[in-house]
CSV table of C-alpha atoms (C1' of nucleotides) in Angstrom, one decimal:
chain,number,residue,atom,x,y,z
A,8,UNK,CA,0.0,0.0,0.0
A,9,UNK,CA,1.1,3.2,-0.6
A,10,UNK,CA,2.2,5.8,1.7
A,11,UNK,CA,0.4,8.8,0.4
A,12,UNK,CA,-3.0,7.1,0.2
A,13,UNK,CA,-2.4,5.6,3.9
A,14,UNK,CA,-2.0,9.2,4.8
A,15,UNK,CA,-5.1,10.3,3.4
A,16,UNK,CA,-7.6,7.5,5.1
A,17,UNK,CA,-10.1,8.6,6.6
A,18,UNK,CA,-11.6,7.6,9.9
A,19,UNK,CA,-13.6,4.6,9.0
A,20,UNK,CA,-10.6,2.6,8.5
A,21,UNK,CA,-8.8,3.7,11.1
A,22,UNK,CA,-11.4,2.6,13.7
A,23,UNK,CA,-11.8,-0.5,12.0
A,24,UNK,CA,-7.8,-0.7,12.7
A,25,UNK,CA,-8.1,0.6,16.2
A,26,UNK,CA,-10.5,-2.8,17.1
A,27,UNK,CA,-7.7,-4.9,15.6
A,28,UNK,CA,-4.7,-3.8,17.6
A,29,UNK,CA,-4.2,-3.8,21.1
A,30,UNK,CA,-4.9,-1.3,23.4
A,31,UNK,CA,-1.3,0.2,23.4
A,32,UNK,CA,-0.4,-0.3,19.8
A,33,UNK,CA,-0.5,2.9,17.7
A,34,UNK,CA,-0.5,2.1,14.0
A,35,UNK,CA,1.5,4.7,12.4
A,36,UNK,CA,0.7,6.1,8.8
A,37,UNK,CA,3.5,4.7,7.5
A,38,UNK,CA,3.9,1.6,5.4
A,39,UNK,CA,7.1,0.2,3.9
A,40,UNK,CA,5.1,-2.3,1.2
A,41,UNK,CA,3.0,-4.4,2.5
A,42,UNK,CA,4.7,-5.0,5.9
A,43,UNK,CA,3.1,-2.4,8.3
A,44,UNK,CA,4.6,-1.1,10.9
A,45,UNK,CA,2.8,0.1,14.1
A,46,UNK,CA,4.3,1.3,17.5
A,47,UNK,CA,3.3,0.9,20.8
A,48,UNK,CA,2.2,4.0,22.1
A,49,UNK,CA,4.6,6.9,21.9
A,50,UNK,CA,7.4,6.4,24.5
A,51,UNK,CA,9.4,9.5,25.9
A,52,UNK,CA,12.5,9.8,27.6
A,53,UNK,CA,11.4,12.8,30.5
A,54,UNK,CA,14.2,14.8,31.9
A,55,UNK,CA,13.8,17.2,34.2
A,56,UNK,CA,15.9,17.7,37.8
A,57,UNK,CA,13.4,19.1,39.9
A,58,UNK,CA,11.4,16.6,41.4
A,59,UNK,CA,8.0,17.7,41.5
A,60,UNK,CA,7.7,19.0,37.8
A,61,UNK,CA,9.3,15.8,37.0
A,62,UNK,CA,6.1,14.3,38.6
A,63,UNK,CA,3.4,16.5,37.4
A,64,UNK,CA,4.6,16.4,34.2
A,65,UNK,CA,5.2,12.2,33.8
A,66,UNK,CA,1.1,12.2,35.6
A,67,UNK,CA,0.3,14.2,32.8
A,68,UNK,CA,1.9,12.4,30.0
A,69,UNK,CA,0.8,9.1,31.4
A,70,UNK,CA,-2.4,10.4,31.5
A,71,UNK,CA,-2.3,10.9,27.9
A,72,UNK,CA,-0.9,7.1,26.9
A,73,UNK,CA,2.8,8.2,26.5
A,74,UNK,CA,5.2,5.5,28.3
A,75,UNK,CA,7.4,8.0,29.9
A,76,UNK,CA,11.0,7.1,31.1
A,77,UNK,CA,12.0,9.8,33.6
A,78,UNK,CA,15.2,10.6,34.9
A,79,UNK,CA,16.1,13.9,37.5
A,80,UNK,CA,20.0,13.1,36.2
A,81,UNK,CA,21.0,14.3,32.7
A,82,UNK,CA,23.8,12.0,32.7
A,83,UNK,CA,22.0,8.8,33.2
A,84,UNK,CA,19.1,10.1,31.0
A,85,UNK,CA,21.7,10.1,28.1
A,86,UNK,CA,22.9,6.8,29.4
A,87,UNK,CA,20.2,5.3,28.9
A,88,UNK,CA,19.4,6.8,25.7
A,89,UNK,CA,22.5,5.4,24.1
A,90,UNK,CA,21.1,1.9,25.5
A,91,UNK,CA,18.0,2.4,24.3
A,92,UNK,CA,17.5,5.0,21.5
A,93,UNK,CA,15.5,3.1,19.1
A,94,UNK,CA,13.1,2.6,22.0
A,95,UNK,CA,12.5,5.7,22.0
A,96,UNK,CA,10.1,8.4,20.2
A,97,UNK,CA,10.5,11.3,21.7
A,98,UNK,CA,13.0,13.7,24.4
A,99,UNK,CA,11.4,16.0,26.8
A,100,UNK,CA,14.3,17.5,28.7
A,101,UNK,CA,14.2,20.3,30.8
A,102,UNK,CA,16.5,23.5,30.0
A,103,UNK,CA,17.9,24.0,33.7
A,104,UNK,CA,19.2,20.3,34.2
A,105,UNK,CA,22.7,20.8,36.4
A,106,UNK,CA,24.8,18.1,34.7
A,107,UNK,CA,23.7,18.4,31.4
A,108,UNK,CA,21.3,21.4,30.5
A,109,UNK,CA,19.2,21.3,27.9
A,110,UNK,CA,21.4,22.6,25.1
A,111,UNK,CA,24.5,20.1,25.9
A,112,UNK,CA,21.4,17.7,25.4
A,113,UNK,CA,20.5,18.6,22.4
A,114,UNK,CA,23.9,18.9,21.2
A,115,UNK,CA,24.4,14.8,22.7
A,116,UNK,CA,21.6,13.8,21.5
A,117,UNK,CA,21.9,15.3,18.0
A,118,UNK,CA,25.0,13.5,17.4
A,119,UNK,CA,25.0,10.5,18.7
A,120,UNK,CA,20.6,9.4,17.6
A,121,UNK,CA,18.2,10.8,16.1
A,122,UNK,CA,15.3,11.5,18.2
A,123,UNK,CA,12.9,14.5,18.5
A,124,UNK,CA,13.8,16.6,21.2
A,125,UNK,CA,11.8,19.1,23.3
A,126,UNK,CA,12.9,21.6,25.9
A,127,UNK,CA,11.1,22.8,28.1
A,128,UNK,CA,12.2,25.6,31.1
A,129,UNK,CA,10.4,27.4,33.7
A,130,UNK,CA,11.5,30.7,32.4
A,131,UNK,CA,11.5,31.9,29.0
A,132,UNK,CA,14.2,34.2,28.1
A,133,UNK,CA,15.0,35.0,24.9
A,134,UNK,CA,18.5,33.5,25.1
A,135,UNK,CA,17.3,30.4,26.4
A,136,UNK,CA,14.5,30.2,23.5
A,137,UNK,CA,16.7,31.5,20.9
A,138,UNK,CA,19.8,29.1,22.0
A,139,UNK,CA,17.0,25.6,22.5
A,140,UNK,CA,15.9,26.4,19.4
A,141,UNK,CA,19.2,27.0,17.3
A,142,UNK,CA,20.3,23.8,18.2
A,143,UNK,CA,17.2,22.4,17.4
A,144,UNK,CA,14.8,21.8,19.9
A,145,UNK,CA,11.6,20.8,18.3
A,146,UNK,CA,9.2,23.0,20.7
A,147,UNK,CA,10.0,24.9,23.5
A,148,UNK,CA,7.1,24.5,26.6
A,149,UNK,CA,7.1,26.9,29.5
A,150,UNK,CA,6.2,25.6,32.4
A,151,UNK,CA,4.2,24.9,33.8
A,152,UNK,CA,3.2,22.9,30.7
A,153,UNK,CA,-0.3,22.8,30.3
A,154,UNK,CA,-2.5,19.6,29.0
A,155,UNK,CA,-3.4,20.4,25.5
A,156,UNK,CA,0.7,20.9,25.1
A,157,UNK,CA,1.1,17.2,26.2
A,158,UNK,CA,-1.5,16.2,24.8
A,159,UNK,CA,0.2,17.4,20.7
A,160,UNK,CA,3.5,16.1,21.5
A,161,UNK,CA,2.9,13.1,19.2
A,162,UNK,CA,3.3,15.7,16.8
A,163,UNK,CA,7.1,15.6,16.9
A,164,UNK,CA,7.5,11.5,16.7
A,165,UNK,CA,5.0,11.9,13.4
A,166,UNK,CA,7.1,14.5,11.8
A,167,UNK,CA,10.2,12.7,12.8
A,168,UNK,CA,8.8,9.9,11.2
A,169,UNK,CA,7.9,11.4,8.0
A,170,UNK,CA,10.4,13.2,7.3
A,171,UNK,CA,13.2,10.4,8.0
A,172,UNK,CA,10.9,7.9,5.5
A,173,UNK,CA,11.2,11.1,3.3
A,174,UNK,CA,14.7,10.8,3.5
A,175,UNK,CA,15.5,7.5,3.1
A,176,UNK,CA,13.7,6.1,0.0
A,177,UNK,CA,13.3,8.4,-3.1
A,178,UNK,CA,9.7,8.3,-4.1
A,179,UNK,CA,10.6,8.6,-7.8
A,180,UNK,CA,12.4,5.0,-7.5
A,181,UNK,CA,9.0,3.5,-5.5
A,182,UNK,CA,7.5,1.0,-8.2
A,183,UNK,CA,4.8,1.1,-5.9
A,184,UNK,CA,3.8,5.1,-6.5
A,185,UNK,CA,1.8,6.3,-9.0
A,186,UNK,CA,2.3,9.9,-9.8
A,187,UNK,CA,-0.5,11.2,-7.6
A,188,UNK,CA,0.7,9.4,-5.3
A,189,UNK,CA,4.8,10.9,-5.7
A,190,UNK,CA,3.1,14.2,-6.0
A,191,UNK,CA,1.3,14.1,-2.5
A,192,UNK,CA,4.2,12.4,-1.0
A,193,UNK,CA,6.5,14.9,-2.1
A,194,UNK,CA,3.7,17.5,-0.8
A,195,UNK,CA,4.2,15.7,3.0
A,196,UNK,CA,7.5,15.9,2.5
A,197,UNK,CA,7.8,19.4,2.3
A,198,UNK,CA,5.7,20.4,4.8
A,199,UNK,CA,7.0,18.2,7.2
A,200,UNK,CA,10.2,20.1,7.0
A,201,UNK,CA,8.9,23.5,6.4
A,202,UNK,CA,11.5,25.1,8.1
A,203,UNK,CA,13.9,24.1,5.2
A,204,UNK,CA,12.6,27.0,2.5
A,205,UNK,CA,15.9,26.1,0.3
A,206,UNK,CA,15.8,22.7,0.2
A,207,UNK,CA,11.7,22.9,-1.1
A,208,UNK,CA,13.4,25.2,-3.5
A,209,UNK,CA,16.0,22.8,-4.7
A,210,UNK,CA,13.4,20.6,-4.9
A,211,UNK,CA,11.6,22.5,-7.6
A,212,UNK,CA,14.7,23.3,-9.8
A,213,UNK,CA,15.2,19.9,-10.0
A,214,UNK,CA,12.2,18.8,-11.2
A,215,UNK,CA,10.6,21.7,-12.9
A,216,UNK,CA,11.3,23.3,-16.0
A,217,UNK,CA,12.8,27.3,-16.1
A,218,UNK,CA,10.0,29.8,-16.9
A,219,UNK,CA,10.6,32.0,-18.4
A,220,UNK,CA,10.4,35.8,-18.4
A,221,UNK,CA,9.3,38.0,-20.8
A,222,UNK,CA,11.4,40.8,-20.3
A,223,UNK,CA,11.3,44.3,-21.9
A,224,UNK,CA,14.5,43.9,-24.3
A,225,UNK,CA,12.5,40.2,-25.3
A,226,UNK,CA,9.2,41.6,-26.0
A,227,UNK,CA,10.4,44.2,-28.6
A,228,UNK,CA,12.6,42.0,-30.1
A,229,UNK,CA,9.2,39.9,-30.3
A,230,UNK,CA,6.8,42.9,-31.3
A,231,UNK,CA,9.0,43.7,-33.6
A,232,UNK,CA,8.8,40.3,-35.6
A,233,UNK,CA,5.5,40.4,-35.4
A,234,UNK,CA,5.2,43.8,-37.5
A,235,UNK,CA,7.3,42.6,-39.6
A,236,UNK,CA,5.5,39.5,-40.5
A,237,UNK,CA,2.3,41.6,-41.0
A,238,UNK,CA,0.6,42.0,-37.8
A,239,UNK,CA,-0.6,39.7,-34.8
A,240,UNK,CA,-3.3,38.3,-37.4
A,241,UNK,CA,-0.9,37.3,-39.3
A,242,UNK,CA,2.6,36.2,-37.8
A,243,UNK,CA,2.6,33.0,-36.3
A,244,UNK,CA,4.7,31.1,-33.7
A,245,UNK,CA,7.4,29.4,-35.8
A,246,UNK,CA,8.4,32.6,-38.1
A,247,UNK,CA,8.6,34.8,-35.1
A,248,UNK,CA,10.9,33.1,-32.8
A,249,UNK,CA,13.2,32.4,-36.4
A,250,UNK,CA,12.9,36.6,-36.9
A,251,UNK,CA,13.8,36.7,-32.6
A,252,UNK,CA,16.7,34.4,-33.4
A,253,UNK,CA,17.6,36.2,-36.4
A,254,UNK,CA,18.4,39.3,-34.1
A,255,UNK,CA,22.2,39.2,-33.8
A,256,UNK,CA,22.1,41.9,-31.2
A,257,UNK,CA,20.0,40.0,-28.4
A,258,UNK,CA,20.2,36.6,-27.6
A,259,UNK,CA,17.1,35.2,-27.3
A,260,UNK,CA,18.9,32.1,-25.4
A,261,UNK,CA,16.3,28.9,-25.3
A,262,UNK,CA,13.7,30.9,-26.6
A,263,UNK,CA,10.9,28.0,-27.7
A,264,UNK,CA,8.0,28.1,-30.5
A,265,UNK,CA,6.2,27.1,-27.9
A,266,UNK,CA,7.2,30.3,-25.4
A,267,UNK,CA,6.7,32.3,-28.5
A,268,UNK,CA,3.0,30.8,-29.2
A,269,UNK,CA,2.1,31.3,-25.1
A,270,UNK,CA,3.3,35.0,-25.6
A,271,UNK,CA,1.5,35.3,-29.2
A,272,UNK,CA,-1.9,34.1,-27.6
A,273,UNK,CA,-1.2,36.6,-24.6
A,274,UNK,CA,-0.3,39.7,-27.3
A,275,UNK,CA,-3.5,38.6,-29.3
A,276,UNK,CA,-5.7,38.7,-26.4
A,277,UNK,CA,-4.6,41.9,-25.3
A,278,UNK,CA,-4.2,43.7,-28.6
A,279,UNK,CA,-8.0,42.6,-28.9
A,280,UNK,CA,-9.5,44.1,-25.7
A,281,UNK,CA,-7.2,47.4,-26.5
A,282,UNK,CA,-9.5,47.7,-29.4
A,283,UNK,CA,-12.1,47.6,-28.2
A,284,UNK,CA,-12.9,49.6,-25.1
A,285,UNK,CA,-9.2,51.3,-24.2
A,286,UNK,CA,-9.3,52.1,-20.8
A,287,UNK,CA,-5.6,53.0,-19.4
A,288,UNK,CA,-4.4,51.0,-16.7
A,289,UNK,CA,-1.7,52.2,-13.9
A,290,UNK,CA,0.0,49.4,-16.1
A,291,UNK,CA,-0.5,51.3,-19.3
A,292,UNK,CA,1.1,54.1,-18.3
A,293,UNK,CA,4.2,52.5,-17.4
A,294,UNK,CA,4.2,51.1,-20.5
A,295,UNK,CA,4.2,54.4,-22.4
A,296,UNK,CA,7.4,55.7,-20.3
A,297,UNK,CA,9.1,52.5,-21.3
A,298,UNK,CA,12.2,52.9,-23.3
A,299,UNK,CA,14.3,50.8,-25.7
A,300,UNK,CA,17.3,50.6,-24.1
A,301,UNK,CA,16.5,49.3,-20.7
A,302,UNK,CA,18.8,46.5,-20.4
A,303,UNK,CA,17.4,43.5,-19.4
A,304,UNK,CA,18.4,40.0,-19.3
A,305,UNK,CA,16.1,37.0,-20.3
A,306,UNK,CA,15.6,34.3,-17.8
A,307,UNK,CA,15.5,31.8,-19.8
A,308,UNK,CA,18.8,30.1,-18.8
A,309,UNK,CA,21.6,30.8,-21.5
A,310,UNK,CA,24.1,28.5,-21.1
A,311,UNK,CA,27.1,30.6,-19.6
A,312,UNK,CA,25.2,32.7,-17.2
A,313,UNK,CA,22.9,31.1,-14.1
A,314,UNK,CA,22.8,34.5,-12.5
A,315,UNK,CA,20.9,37.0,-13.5
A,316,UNK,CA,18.6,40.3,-12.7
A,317,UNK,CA,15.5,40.1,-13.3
A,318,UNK,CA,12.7,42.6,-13.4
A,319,UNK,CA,8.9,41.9,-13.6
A,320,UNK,CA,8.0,41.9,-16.8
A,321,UNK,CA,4.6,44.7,-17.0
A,322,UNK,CA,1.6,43.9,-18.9
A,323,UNK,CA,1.4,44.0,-22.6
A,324,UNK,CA,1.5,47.7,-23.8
A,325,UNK,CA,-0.7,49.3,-25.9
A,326,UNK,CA,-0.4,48.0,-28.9
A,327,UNK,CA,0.7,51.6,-30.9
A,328,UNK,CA,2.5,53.4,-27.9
A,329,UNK,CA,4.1,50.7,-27.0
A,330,UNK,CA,8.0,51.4,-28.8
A,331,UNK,CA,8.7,54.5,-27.5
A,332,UNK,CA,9.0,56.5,-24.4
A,333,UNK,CA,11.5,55.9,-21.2
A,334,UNK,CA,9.5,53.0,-19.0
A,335,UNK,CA,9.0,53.5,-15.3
A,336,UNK,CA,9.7,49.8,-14.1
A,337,UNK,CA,8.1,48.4,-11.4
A,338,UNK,CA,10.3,48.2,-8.5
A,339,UNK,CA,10.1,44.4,-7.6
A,340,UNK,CA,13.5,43.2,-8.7
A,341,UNK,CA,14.8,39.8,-7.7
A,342,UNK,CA,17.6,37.7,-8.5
A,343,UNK,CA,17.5,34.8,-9.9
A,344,UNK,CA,20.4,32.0,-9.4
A,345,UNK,CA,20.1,29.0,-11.1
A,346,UNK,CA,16.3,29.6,-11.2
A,347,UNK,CA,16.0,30.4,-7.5
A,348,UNK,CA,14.1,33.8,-7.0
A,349,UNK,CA,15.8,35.8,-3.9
A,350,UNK,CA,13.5,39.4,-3.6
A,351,UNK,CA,15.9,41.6,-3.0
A,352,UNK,CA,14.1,44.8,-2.1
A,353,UNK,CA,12.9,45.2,1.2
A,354,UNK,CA,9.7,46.9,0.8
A,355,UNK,CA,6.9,45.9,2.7
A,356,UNK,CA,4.2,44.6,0.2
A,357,UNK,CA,6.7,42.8,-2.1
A,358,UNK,CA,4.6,39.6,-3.6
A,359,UNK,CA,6.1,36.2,-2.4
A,360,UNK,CA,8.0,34.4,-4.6
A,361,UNK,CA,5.6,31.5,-6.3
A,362,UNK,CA,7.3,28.5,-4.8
A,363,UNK,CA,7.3,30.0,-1.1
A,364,UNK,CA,3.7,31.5,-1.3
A,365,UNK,CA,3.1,28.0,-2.4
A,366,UNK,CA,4.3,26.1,0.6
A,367,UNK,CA,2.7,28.3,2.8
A,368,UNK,CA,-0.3,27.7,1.9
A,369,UNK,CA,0.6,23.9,1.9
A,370,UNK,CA,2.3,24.9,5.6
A,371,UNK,CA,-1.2,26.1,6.9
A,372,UNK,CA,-3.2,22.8,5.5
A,373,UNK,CA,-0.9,20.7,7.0
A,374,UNK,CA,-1.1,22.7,10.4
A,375,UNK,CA,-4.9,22.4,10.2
A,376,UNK,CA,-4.5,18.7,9.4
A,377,UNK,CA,-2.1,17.9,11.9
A,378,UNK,CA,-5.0,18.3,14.3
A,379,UNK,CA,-7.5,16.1,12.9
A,380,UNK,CA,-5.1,13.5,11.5
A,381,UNK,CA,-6.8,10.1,11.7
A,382,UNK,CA,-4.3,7.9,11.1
A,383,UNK,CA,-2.8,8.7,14.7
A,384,UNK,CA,-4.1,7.7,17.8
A,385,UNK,CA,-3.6,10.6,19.8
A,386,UNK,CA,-2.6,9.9,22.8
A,387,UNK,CA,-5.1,12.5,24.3
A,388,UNK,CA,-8.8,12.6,26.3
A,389,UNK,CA,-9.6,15.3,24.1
A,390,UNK,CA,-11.9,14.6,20.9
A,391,UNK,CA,-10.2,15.8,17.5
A,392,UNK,CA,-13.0,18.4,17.3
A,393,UNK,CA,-11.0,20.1,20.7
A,394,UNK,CA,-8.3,19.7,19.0
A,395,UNK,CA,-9.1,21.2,15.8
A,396,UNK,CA,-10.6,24.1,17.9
A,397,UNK,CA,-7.8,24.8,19.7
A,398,UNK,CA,-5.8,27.9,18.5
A,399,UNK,CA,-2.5,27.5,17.6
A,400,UNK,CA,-0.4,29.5,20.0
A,401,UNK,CA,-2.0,27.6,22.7
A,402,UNK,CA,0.9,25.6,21.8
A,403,UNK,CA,2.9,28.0,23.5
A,404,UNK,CA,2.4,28.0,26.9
A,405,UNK,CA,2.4,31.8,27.6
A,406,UNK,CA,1.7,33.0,24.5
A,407,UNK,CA,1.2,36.5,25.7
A,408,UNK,CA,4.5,36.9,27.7
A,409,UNK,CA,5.9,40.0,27.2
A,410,UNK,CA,9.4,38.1,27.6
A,411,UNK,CA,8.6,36.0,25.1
A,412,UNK,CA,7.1,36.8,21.7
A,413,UNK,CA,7.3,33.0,19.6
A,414,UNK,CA,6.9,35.0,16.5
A,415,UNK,CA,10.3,36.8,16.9
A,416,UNK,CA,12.0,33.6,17.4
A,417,UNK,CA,10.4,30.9,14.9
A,418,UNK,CA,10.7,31.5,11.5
A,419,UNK,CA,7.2,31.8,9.6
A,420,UNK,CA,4.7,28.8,11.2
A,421,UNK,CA,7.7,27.8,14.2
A,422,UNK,CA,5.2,29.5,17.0
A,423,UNK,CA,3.0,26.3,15.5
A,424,UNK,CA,5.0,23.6,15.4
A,425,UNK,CA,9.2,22.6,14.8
A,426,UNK,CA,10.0,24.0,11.4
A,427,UNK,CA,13.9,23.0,12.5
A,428,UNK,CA,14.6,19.6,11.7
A,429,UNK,CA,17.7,17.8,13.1
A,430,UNK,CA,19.5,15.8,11.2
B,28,DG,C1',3.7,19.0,-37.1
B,29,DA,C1',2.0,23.6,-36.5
B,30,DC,C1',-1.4,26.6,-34.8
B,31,DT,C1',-5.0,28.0,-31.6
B,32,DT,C1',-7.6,27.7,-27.6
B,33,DA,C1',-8.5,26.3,-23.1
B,34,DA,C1',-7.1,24.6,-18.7
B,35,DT,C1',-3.8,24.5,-15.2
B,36,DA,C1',0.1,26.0,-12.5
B,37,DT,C1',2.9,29.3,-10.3
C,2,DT,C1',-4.3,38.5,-10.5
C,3,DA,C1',-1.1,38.1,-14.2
C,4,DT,C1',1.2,35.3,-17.0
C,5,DA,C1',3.8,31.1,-18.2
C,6,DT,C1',3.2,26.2,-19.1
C,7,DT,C1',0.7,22.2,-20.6
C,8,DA,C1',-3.0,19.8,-22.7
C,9,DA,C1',-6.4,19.3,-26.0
C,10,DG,C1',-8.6,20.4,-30.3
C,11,DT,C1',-8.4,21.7,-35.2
DNA sequence: GACTTAATAT
DNA sequence: TATATTAAGT
C-alpha cells in the first residue's frame, strides 16, 4: 500500500484498525510495502531535575498514553538513551538540568541518535528560546506545561517519522507510487520540513522546467517580428521566434516556439480588448514611459550565465504606444540564481516568490491537518474536534508573555509547530 | 507537425 | 491577478 493514500484514510478505517490492535499499539501512517509497521504508544524519555515537575509532568503524560522514562539526572538520562534509542520516540528535557542542561542535550543527542527533542524551562528568556531552538529543539514548553501541550506532543515522533521515510527512500524510485501518489508524497515531504525554504526550493529546480520571463528587451525584439511578419493576425509562432533568433544583437537564449506561441496568444488577447474599449491601466502608463534601451536579461537560462537580474516583466502595452518613451519599471526586482528567486528589495508589500507562497499555503493545511489526523491515535482525552478548535499558540504555553514573543523567534509557522529539523 | 484555444500551475 | 506552461482540439 502506498504511503500517500495511507495518509489520506479517513476515519472509517482507522477505527476498523483501532478494534484490531491492542490497546497500546498505535498504527503509524507509514507503510514500507505491504509489511506495516505500528508502535506501541509513543514512548518519551522525561528529563527534568526538579522533582516535583518531573512528577506532574510524567502524571500528565501518562495520562495521555505516553510510556514515559523519567530521569532527574541528565547524565544517566543520556545513558540510557544510548542503550535504548530506538526505544525511543521522543525527548522532553528540561533546559535547567545541572549536569547536562538542555542545550548540551540537544547537542548529545543530535550526534549521537536521532530522536525528536523538546525543551522545556520554567522561564522563557530570549537567550534560552533562541539558544534551545538553534540547536534544534523541536518545541519549546514553558512551564508549567499545560494539558493540551502534552497532549500534541505526538506531533514531533510523526514529523520525525515522516520526514526520516522522506529521507531515506526516493519516491521517484517507488515501483509502488503512481504519480499522484509521488506528488502528495512529495507534498508531506515538504511540509514536514517546512523550516527548510531552500531545500523545497531545490526541490523544484530539480524537477521543474525554467519559466521564463518576458522581459522588456525580449518583447520588442518579439513585437518587432511580429510587424514585420504583418501583424498579430498574421505572424505566427514558428516565423517569429526564427525573426527573434535572427536578431544578432540580443540573444534570445532557449527561446521555444512554444514560449513564442504562449506569448502570441497573450499579445493577441490583449491587442484585442485594446481595441475595443481602451481604458488606461496604472499598467499602461508605465508602459508608455518604457524605453528601448532598458537593459534587461532573459531568464531563460543561457548557457554561460545562471545568475541574473530580473525585473517583472509589465503587462502587454498598448499595442501603438508601446515602442517608445523611457519606461517606469516596477520596482520588484529579484535575483535569480540557477532559477532560484531571492526578492531583493525590502519593501513591505513585495509579492512572495511563487514557490514560497506555495508552501505556505501547503504549511497552513498541513497545520490544520495535523489536528484532525486520523491515522494517529492521539494519545489524548480530548476529541479531534477540541483539538481542531484549539488555536495554535495555545501551543505556546504563555503566549502572551511580554518576555517571550514565539513570533520573533520561529521562523514563519515555528510559534506552530518545529519548522527546524535535526539531522 | 504547427497553430489556436482552453485549462492549469505558479 | 497576471502570466507562463501544458494539454487538447483543429
Amino acid at each position: 500500500m502506498s504511503v500517500s493514500s495511507n495518509l489520506l484514510k479517513e476515519n472509517s478505517r482507522d477505527l476498523l484498525r483501532e478494534e484490531e490492535l491492542g490497546d497500546d499499539e498505535v498504527e503509524f501512517p507509514i507503510n514500507d510495502e505491504d509489511e506495516e509497521f505500528s508502535i506501541t504508544s509513543i514512548r518519551i524519555v522525561l528529563v527534568d531535575s526538579d522533582p516535583k515537575s518531573l512528577c506532574l509532568m510524567k502524571n500528565l503524560m501518562t495520562q495521555f498514553s505516553y510510556q514515559v522514562r523519567d530521569f532527574k539526572n541528565g547524565g544517566e538520562a543520556i545513558a540510557f538513551l544510548m542503550m535504548s534509542k530506538h526505544e525511543i520516540d521522543l525527548v522532553v528535557w528540561d533546559f535547567h538540568v545541572p549536569d547536562i542542561n538542555g542545550l548540551e542535550a540537544l547537542k548529545t543527542i543530535g550526534k549521537e541518535m536521532d530522536l525528536p527533542v523538546v525543551i522545556m524551562s520554567h522561564e522563557h528568556e530570549k537567550k534560552t528560546v533562541m539558544e534551545s531552538t538553534k540547536h534544534g529543539s523541536c518545541n519549546f514548553l514553558v512551564k508549567p506545561v499545560s494539558k493540551e501541550i502534552i497532549a500534541v506532543l505526538w506531533q514531533h515522533v510523526y514529523r520525525k517519522r515522516i520526514s526520516i521515510y522522506s529521507v531515506e527512500s526516493d519516491p521517484e524510485e517507488s515501483l509502488g507510487l503512481d504519480q499522484d501518489n509521488i506528488d502528495l508524497y512529495q507534498t508531506n515531504k515538504e511540509e514536514s520540513s517546512s523550516g527548510e525554504q531552500n531545500n523545497s526550493y531545490q526541490k523544484e529546480d530539480k524537477n521543474k522546467k525554467p519559466r521564463m520571463t518576458w522581459t522588456n528587451e525580449l518583447h520588442q525584439l518579439f513585437e518587432k517580428a511580429v510587424e514585420k511578419l504583418g501583424g498579430v493576425g498574421q505572424a505566427v509562432p514558428k516565423q517569429i521566434l526564427k525573426c527573434m533568433q535572427a536578431e544578432k544583437e540580443i540573444d534570445v537564449g532557449g527561446l521555444t516556439r512554444n514560449n513564442v506561441a504562449s506569448h502570441l496568444q497573450k499579445y493577441r488577447l490583449n491587442s484585442g480588448k485594446k481595441s475595443c474599449v481602451h481604458q488606461e491601466t496604472r499598467e499602461d502608463s508605465e508602459w508608455l514611459n518604457a524605453g528601448p534601451n532598458t537593459t534587461l536579461t532573459a531568464s531563460i537560462p543561457l548557457p554561460n550565465s545562471s545568475f541574473g537580474l530580473h525585473t517583472r516583466v509589465p503587462p502587454f502595452p498598448d499595442v501603438q504606444n508601446a515602442t517608445n518613451a523611457p519606461m517606469q519599471y516596477p520596482s520588484t526586482n529579484y535575483f535569480t540564481v540557477n532559477n532560484n528567486h531571492f526578492i531583493t528589495s525590502s519593501l513591505a508589500n513585495l509579492p512572495y516568490t511563487d514557490s514560497f507562497h506555495h508552501q505556505q499555503q501547503h504549511q497552513q493545511q498541513f497545520q490544520h491537518q495535523q489536528y484532525t489526523h486520523s491515522s494517529l491515535r492521539l494519545p489524548s482525552v480530548r476529541t479531534k474536534q477540541d483539538l481542531a478548535a484549539m488555536d495554535n499558540t495555545d501551543l505556546i504555553s504563555n503566549p502572551n508573555s511580554p518576555l517571550f514573543d514565539s513570533r520573533e523567534f520561529f521562523l514563519e509557522g515555528f510559534s506552530n509547530f518545529d519548522t527546524i529539523n535535526r539531522h
